Amino acid sequence: MLNDGNVIPQLGFGVFQVPEDDVTPVVAEALKVGYRSIDTAAVYGNEEGVGRAIKASGIPRDEIYVTTKLWNSEHGYDSTLRAFDASMRRLGLDYLDLYLIHWPVPSAGRFVDTFRAFQALKSQGRVGSIGVSNFRVIDLETLIAEAGETPAVNQIELHPTLGQRELRQYDANHAIATEAWSPLGQGTLLDNPTIVTIAKELDRTPAQVIIRWHLQLGNIVIPKSVTPSRIAENFDVFSFELDGPAMEAISRLDTGSRVGPDPATFSAGL
Ligand code: NAD
């Protein structure tokens, strides 16, 4: 449960880098397999296709959890309200479960105003939960002090080689749920010898072992695949467990190496 009382599925489905033309059958497949949480973003350029898949699924709207994100170019109070309307039009939805500030863009200094617009959208009942993505401790401290509200979620790059211990601890201390993006290191961790060995011992796949590591740490996790068999494989993670030594062996792979940009300096779109 999030700090605002809402509930988010711990395992969801990400659609970064899935083109608009391909995304509808991919999301349809994920919903068929059982995923009930979809993570998109305005900048992914596929909100319309995601919305089409949700509508066509016939699954009641309140059984699907939808997340989208505000892009860097839209920071600021009024521009955030406009960007939200545009995302909702593309998604074809009138209610959003979770809206995230995609990146803090510290150099622009506008994430507090942006979050104030999020607070307004929440109080109007248009968004269930409001959160952030790629926020560092220093950004979270500024936001909480100036906006007077703690975000429900911080979605950050997090996988076995980027364990984010300090940030996860800060999130936990402030009842912020940590959500892991690129949970598989964009696929780069799937041939890691430690992970491959654990997977063989358990007769599971490396992707399943990594997703299980996230779940057992308490992370929300949103792996992405466009391949039906992998979409199913990544959801089939609730009938086995990693023991303590396996969890520790995977956590020891932390080298602090990112596959994505550094939030301190990332300002694409400005
Ligand atoms: P990921 O770690 O989920 O890895 C996805 C890649 O791993 C796939 O493209 C595929 O190559 C491989 N893969 C997945 N399942 C596999 C399997 N079972 N077997 C073999 N290979 C497999 O990477 P991601 O897509 O970057 O991250 C997941 C989601 O996180 C995104 O789709 C997006 O929704 C979100 N995200 C958010 C941000 C942000 O800034 N907030 C940034 C990046 C991603």
Tab-separated table of C-alpha atoms and ligand atoms in Angstrom:
chain	number	residue	atom	x	y	z
A	1	MET	CA	0.000	0.000	0.000
A	2	LEU	CA	1.202	3.505	-0.838
A	3	ASN	CA	1.487	6.338	1.704
A	4	ASP	CA	-1.798	7.815	0.407
A	5	GLY	CA	-3.763	4.595	1.009
A	6	ASN	CA	-3.880	3.505	-2.643
A	7	VAL	CA	-2.679	0.080	-3.723
A	8	ILE	CA	-0.309	-0.483	-6.666
A	9	PRO	CA	0.435	-3.976	-8.032
A	10	GLN	CA	4.011	-4.880	-7.086
A	11	LEU	CA	4.688	-6.338	-10.540
A	12	GLY	CA	3.795	-4.264	-13.589
A	13	PHE	CA	4.668	-3.996	-17.270
A	14	GLY	CA	6.884	-1.295	-18.842
A	15	VAL	CA	6.612	-0.056	-22.432
A	16	PHE	CA	9.717	2.131	-22.894
A	17	GLN	CA	11.019	1.897	-26.483
A	18	VAL	CA	7.931	0.075	-27.736
A	19	PRO	CA	6.802	2.053	-30.799
A	20	GLU	CA	3.214	3.318	-30.975
A	21	ASP	CA	2.541	0.959	-33.909
A	22	ASP	CA	3.578	-2.124	-31.917
A	23	VAL	CA	2.440	-1.322	-28.418
A	24	THR	CA	-1.260	-2.263	-28.618
A	25	PRO	CA	-0.783	-6.033	-29.177
A	26	VAL	CA	2.117	-6.055	-26.698
A	27	VAL	CA	0.007	-4.518	-23.904
A	28	ALA	CA	-2.906	-6.777	-24.898
A	29	GLU	CA	-0.596	-9.771	-24.416
A	30	ALA	CA	0.549	-8.504	-21.015
A	31	LEU	CA	-3.054	-8.034	-19.869
A	32	LYS	CA	-3.925	-11.513	-21.157
A	33	VAL	CA	-1.080	-13.053	-19.149
A	34	GLY	CA	-2.288	-11.303	-15.993
A	35	TYR	CA	-0.387	-8.011	-15.609
A	36	ARG	CA	-2.699	-5.334	-14.213
A	37	SER	CA	-0.266	-2.404	-14.113
A	38	ILE	CA	1.134	-0.604	-17.171
A	39	ASP	CA	3.942	1.963	-17.025
A	40	THR	CA	4.186	4.466	-19.888
A	41	ALA	CA	5.278	8.102	-20.297
A	42	ALA	CA	4.442	11.023	-22.552
A	43	VAL	CA	7.943	10.896	-24.042
A	44	TYR	CA	7.586	7.207	-25.001
A	45	GLY	CA	5.184	8.333	-27.734
A	46	ASN	CA	2.914	5.327	-27.216
A	47	GLU	CA	0.174	6.502	-24.844
A	48	GLU	CA	-2.501	6.213	-27.554
A	49	GLY	CA	-1.613	2.607	-28.285
A	50	VAL	CA	-1.549	1.754	-24.570
A	51	GLY	CA	-4.980	3.323	-24.145
A	52	ARG	CA	-6.352	1.353	-27.099
A	53	ALA	CA	-5.153	-1.933	-25.598
A	54	ILE	CA	-6.714	-1.102	-22.220
A	55	LYS	CA	-10.035	-0.232	-23.811
A	56	ALA	CA	-10.078	-3.290	-26.091
A	57	SER	CA	-9.218	-5.673	-23.236
A	58	GLY	CA	-12.704	-5.407	-21.771
A	59	ILE	CA	-11.120	-5.465	-18.299
A	60	PRO	CA	-12.914	-2.991	-16.008
A	61	ARG	CA	-10.972	0.272	-15.782
A	62	ASP	CA	-10.655	0.037	-12.004
A	63	GLU	CA	-8.847	-3.296	-12.315
A	64	ILE	CA	-5.985	-1.841	-14.383
A	65	TYR	CA	-3.383	0.440	-12.807
A	66	VAL	CA	-2.055	3.038	-15.261
A	67	THR	CA	1.069	5.148	-14.760
A	68	THR	CA	2.288	7.912	-17.039
A	69	LYS	CA	4.951	10.593	-16.636
A	70	LEU	CA	5.365	14.295	-17.255
A	71	TRP	CA	8.235	15.057	-19.631
A	72	ASN	CA	11.071	17.492	-18.880
A	73	SER	CA	9.880	20.126	-21.360
A	74	GLU	CA	6.614	20.544	-19.441
A	75	HIS	CA	7.894	21.415	-15.948
A	76	GLY	CA	6.019	24.353	-14.390
A	77	TYR	CA	2.490	24.724	-12.985
A	78	ASP	CA	0.400	25.658	-16.038
A	79	SER	CA	2.394	23.576	-18.503
A	80	THR	CA	1.968	20.544	-16.238
A	81	LEU	CA	-1.818	20.932	-16.229
A	82	ARG	CA	-1.784	21.168	-20.041
A	83	ALA	CA	0.560	18.179	-20.397
A	84	PHE	CA	-1.678	16.119	-18.130
A	85	ASP	CA	-4.732	16.874	-20.271
A	86	ALA	CA	-2.792	15.919	-23.397
A	87	SER	CA	-1.663	12.603	-21.885
A	88	MET	CA	-5.198	11.791	-20.767
A	89	ARG	CA	-6.549	12.570	-24.240
A	90	ARG	CA	-3.964	10.267	-25.800
A	91	LEU	CA	-4.629	7.505	-23.256
A	92	GLY	CA	-8.375	7.937	-23.681
A	93	LEU	CA	-8.828	7.907	-19.903
A	94	ASP	CA	-10.564	10.257	-17.506
A	95	TYR	CA	-8.728	9.021	-14.408
A	96	LEU	CA	-5.045	8.218	-13.950
A	97	ASP	CA	-3.750	5.963	-11.176
A	98	LEU	CA	-0.224	7.390	-10.894
A	99	TYR	CA	1.385	10.509	-12.374
A	100	LEU	CA	5.160	10.866	-12.076
A	101	ILE	CA	7.560	13.734	-12.693
A	102	HIS	CA	9.822	11.855	-15.131
A	103	TRP	CA	13.120	13.548	-14.133
A	104	PRO	CA	13.923	16.236	-11.532
A	105	VAL	CA	15.969	18.396	-13.957
A	106	PRO	CA	17.592	20.152	-10.967
A	107	SER	CA	19.143	22.856	-13.174
A	108	ALA	CA	15.663	24.062	-14.212
A	109	GLY	CA	14.507	24.388	-10.586
A	110	ARG	CA	10.829	23.868	-11.449
A	111	PHE	CA	9.946	20.494	-9.985
A	112	VAL	CA	8.244	22.004	-6.923
A	113	ASP	CA	5.850	24.056	-9.105
A	114	THR	CA	5.284	20.948	-11.188
A	115	PHE	CA	4.411	18.946	-8.101
A	116	ARG	CA	2.023	21.681	-6.925
A	117	ALA	CA	0.091	21.129	-10.166
A	118	PHE	CA	0.134	17.388	-9.414
A	119	GLN	CA	-1.346	18.160	-5.981
A	120	ALA	CA	-4.146	20.146	-7.650
A	121	LEU	CA	-4.887	17.260	-10.047
A	122	LYS	CA	-5.020	14.875	-7.114
A	123	SER	CA	-7.354	17.083	-5.114
A	124	GLN	CA	-9.635	17.301	-8.177
A	125	GLY	CA	-9.778	13.494	-8.201
A	126	ARG	CA	-8.232	13.215	-11.661
A	127	VAL	CA	-5.164	11.332	-10.379
A	128	GLY	CA	-5.096	8.758	-7.613
A	129	SER	CA	-1.445	9.028	-6.603
A	130	ILE	CA	1.340	11.482	-7.360
A	131	GLY	CA	5.002	10.688	-7.365
A	132	VAL	CA	8.394	11.276	-8.872
A	133	SER	CA	11.002	9.467	-10.902
A	134	ASN	CA	14.770	9.701	-10.830
A	135	PHE	CA	14.720	11.918	-7.722
A	136	ARG	CA	17.875	11.856	-5.574
A	137	VAL	CA	17.818	12.341	-1.795
A	138	ILE	CA	18.573	16.044	-2.246
A	139	ASP	CA	15.650	16.465	-4.681
A	140	LEU	CA	13.283	14.606	-2.361
A	141	GLU	CA	14.346	16.765	0.579
A	142	THR	CA	13.653	19.941	-1.404
A	143	LEU	CA	10.310	18.664	-2.652
A	144	ILE	CA	9.020	17.518	0.736
A	145	ALA	CA	10.116	20.738	2.437
A	146	GLU	CA	8.693	23.089	-0.197
A	147	ALA	CA	5.576	21.275	-1.421
A	148	GLY	CA	4.649	20.012	2.040
A	149	GLU	CA	3.708	16.578	0.733
A	150	THR	CA	5.696	13.385	0.396
A	151	PRO	CA	5.440	11.727	-3.029
A	152	ALA	CA	3.860	8.271	-3.008
A	153	VAL	CA	6.425	6.689	-5.348
A	154	ASN	CA	10.003	7.265	-6.500
A	155	GLN	CA	10.681	5.330	-9.708
A	156	ILE	CA	14.451	4.956	-10.115
A	157	GLU	CA	16.993	2.950	-12.048
A	158	LEU	CA	17.481	-0.083	-9.825
A	159	HIS	CA	18.851	-3.555	-10.542
A	160	PRO	CA	21.489	-5.884	-9.099
A	161	THR	CA	24.428	-3.775	-10.348
A	162	LEU	CA	22.815	-0.496	-9.168
A	163	GLY	CA	21.454	-1.386	-5.738
A	164	GLN	CA	20.611	2.231	-4.698
A	165	ARG	CA	20.979	1.391	-0.998
A	166	GLU	CA	20.994	4.976	0.269
A	167	LEU	CA	18.051	6.112	-1.849
A	168	ARG	CA	16.002	3.004	-1.024
A	169	GLN	CA	16.660	3.627	2.658
A	170	TYR	CA	15.611	7.278	2.360
A	171	ASP	CA	12.433	6.233	0.518
A	172	ALA	CA	11.663	3.627	3.196
A	173	ASN	CA	12.227	6.132	6.017
A	174	HIS	CA	9.729	8.499	4.386
A	175	ALA	CA	7.129	5.873	3.382
A	176	ILE	CA	7.900	6.460	-0.306
A	177	ALA	CA	7.511	3.295	-2.380
A	178	THR	CA	10.577	2.530	-4.494
A	179	GLU	CA	9.798	1.405	-8.038
A	180	ALA	CA	12.603	-0.152	-10.108
A	181	TRP	CA	13.073	0.866	-13.739
A	182	SER	CA	15.303	-1.141	-16.044
A	183	PRO	CA	14.937	-3.874	-13.407
A	184	LEU	CA	16.823	-6.324	-15.659
A	185	GLY	CA	19.505	-3.754	-16.466
A	186	GLN	CA	17.890	-3.578	-19.935
A	187	GLY	CA	18.782	-7.244	-20.377
A	188	THR	CA	22.491	-6.788	-19.654
A	189	LEU	CA	22.321	-8.793	-16.401
A	190	LEU	CA	20.771	-11.907	-17.856
A	191	ASP	CA	24.108	-13.582	-18.582
A	192	ASN	CA	25.706	-12.604	-15.288
A	193	PRO	CA	27.343	-15.819	-13.953
A	194	THR	CA	25.997	-15.409	-10.388
A	195	ILE	CA	22.472	-14.978	-11.667
A	196	VAL	CA	22.788	-17.777	-14.221
A	197	THR	CA	24.040	-20.177	-11.509
A	198	ILE	CA	21.160	-19.340	-9.150
A	199	ALA	CA	18.673	-19.699	-12.009
A	200	LYS	CA	20.042	-23.160	-12.905
A	201	GLU	CA	19.845	-24.301	-9.271
A	202	LEU	CA	16.187	-23.260	-9.080
A	203	ASP	CA	15.285	-24.395	-12.606
A	204	ARG	CA	14.176	-20.835	-13.355
A	205	THR	CA	15.357	-18.253	-15.883
A	206	PRO	CA	17.773	-15.398	-15.085
A	207	ALA	CA	14.998	-12.842	-15.694
A	208	GLN	CA	12.724	-14.621	-13.216
A	209	VAL	CA	15.491	-14.702	-10.610
A	210	ILE	CA	16.137	-10.962	-10.931
A	211	ILE	CA	12.431	-10.084	-10.802
A	212	ARG	CA	12.092	-12.297	-7.714
A	213	TRP	CA	15.052	-10.459	-6.089
A	214	HIS	CA	13.212	-7.167	-6.604
A	215	LEU	CA	9.933	-8.507	-5.233
A	216	GLN	CA	11.584	-9.932	-2.126
A	217	LEU	CA	13.377	-6.628	-1.480
A	218	GLY	CA	9.978	-4.916	-1.566
A	219	ASN	CA	10.560	-3.030	-4.815
A	220	ILE	CA	7.759	-2.352	-7.255
A	221	VAL	CA	9.068	-3.779	-10.524
A	222	ILE	CA	8.097	-3.115	-14.167
A	223	PRO	CA	10.079	-5.338	-16.563
A	224	LYS	CA	9.590	-4.841	-20.289
A	225	SER	CA	9.511	-7.317	-23.156
A	226	VAL	CA	7.768	-7.403	-26.524
A	227	THR	CA	8.100	-11.193	-26.863
A	228	PRO	CA	4.986	-13.110	-25.734
A	229	SER	CA	6.917	-16.000	-24.153
A	230	ARG	CA	9.089	-13.556	-22.160
A	231	ILE	CA	6.099	-11.428	-21.173
A	232	ALA	CA	4.612	-14.598	-19.653
A	233	GLU	CA	7.922	-15.770	-18.175
A	234	ASN	CA	8.450	-12.447	-16.392
A	235	PHE	CA	5.014	-12.710	-14.768
A	236	ASP	CA	5.504	-16.321	-13.632
A	237	VAL	CA	7.440	-15.421	-10.496
A	238	PHE	CA	5.063	-16.178	-7.646
A	239	SER	CA	5.649	-19.892	-7.164
A	240	PHE	CA	9.282	-19.900	-6.012
A	241	GLU	CA	11.514	-18.015	-3.585
A	242	LEU	CA	15.146	-17.001	-3.320
A	243	ASP	CA	16.761	-18.010	-0.044
A	244	GLY	CA	18.892	-15.653	2.050
A	245	PRO	CA	22.253	-16.620	0.521
A	246	ALA	CA	20.886	-16.189	-3.029
A	247	MET	CA	19.442	-12.763	-2.165
A	248	GLU	CA	22.780	-11.713	-0.663
A	249	ALA	CA	24.806	-13.053	-3.605
A	250	ILE	CA	22.696	-10.974	-6.015
A	251	SER	CA	22.871	-7.877	-3.809
A	252	ARG	CA	26.671	-8.197	-3.760
A	253	LEU	CA	26.725	-7.580	-7.548
A	254	ASP	CA	26.165	-3.864	-6.814
A	255	THR	CA	28.924	-1.889	-8.508
A	256	GLY	CA	27.007	1.361	-8.777
A	257	SER	CA	26.908	1.156	-12.577
A	258	ARG	CA	24.010	2.697	-14.473
A	259	VAL	CA	22.523	1.736	-17.813
A	260	GLY	CA	20.660	5.062	-18.027
A	261	PRO	CA	21.446	8.766	-17.556
A	262	ASP	CA	22.549	10.462	-14.338
A	263	PRO	CA	19.593	12.314	-12.758
A	264	ALA	CA	21.897	15.066	-11.471
A	265	THR	CA	22.536	16.306	-14.988
A	266	PHE	CA	19.911	14.793	-17.294
A	267	SER	CA	17.878	17.566	-18.912
A	268	ALA	CA	16.850	16.215	-22.332
A	269	GLY	CA	13.881	18.033	-23.778
A	270	LEU	CA	14.611	21.404	-22.198
B	1	NAD	P1	14.367	-3.881	-18.550
B	1	NAD	O1	15.397	-3.938	-17.489
B	1	NAD	O2	12.957	-4.216	-18.210
B	1	NAD	O3	14.890	-4.821	-19.727
B	1	NAD	C1	14.127	-5.004	-20.892
B	1	NAD	C2	14.932	-5.812	-21.912
B	1	NAD	O4	15.398	-7.014	-21.306
B	1	NAD	C3	14.078	-6.249	-23.092
B	1	NAD	O5	14.071	-5.257	-24.095
B	1	NAD	C4	14.751	-7.513	-23.527
B	1	NAD	O6	15.859	-7.210	-24.342
B	1	NAD	C5	15.256	-8.096	-22.228
B	1	NAD	N1	14.347	-9.079	-21.609
B	1	NAD	C6	13.209	-8.830	-20.890
B	1	NAD	N2	12.688	-9.969	-20.424
B	1	NAD	C7	13.486	-10.975	-20.857
B	1	NAD	C8	13.472	-12.370	-20.693
B	1	NAD	N3	12.534	-12.976	-19.967
B	1	NAD	N4	14.458	-13.091	-21.274
B	1	NAD	C9	15.441	-12.494	-21.980
B	1	NAD	N5	15.514	-11.164	-22.174
B	1	NAD	C10	14.545	-10.408	-21.612
B	1	NAD	O7	14.489	-2.438	-19.243
B	1	NAD	P2	13.590	-1.165	-19.508
B	1	NAD	O8	12.569	-1.420	-20.533
B	1	NAD	O9	14.557	-0.057	-19.737
B	1	NAD	O10	12.869	-0.887	-18.114
B	1	NAD	C11	11.577	-1.373	-17.786
B	1	NAD	C12	10.561	-0.250	-17.754
B	1	NAD	O11	10.964	0.761	-16.835
B	1	NAD	C13	10.457	0.523	-19.075
B	1	NAD	O12	9.776	-0.191	-20.067
B	1	NAD	C14	9.774	1.772	-18.614
B	1	NAD	O13	8.398	1.542	-18.435
B	1	NAD	C15	10.467	2.015	-17.280
B	1	NAD	N6	11.598	2.974	-17.408
B	1	NAD	C16	11.499	4.166	-16.758
B	1	NAD	C17	12.526	5.090	-16.831
B	1	NAD	C18	12.423	6.382	-16.092
B	1	NAD	O14	13.244	7.281	-16.312
B	1	NAD	N7	11.455	6.543	-15.216
B	1	NAD	C19	13.668	4.822	-17.601
B	1	NAD	C20	13.756	3.599	-18.256
B	1	NAD	C21	12.721	2.676	-18.140
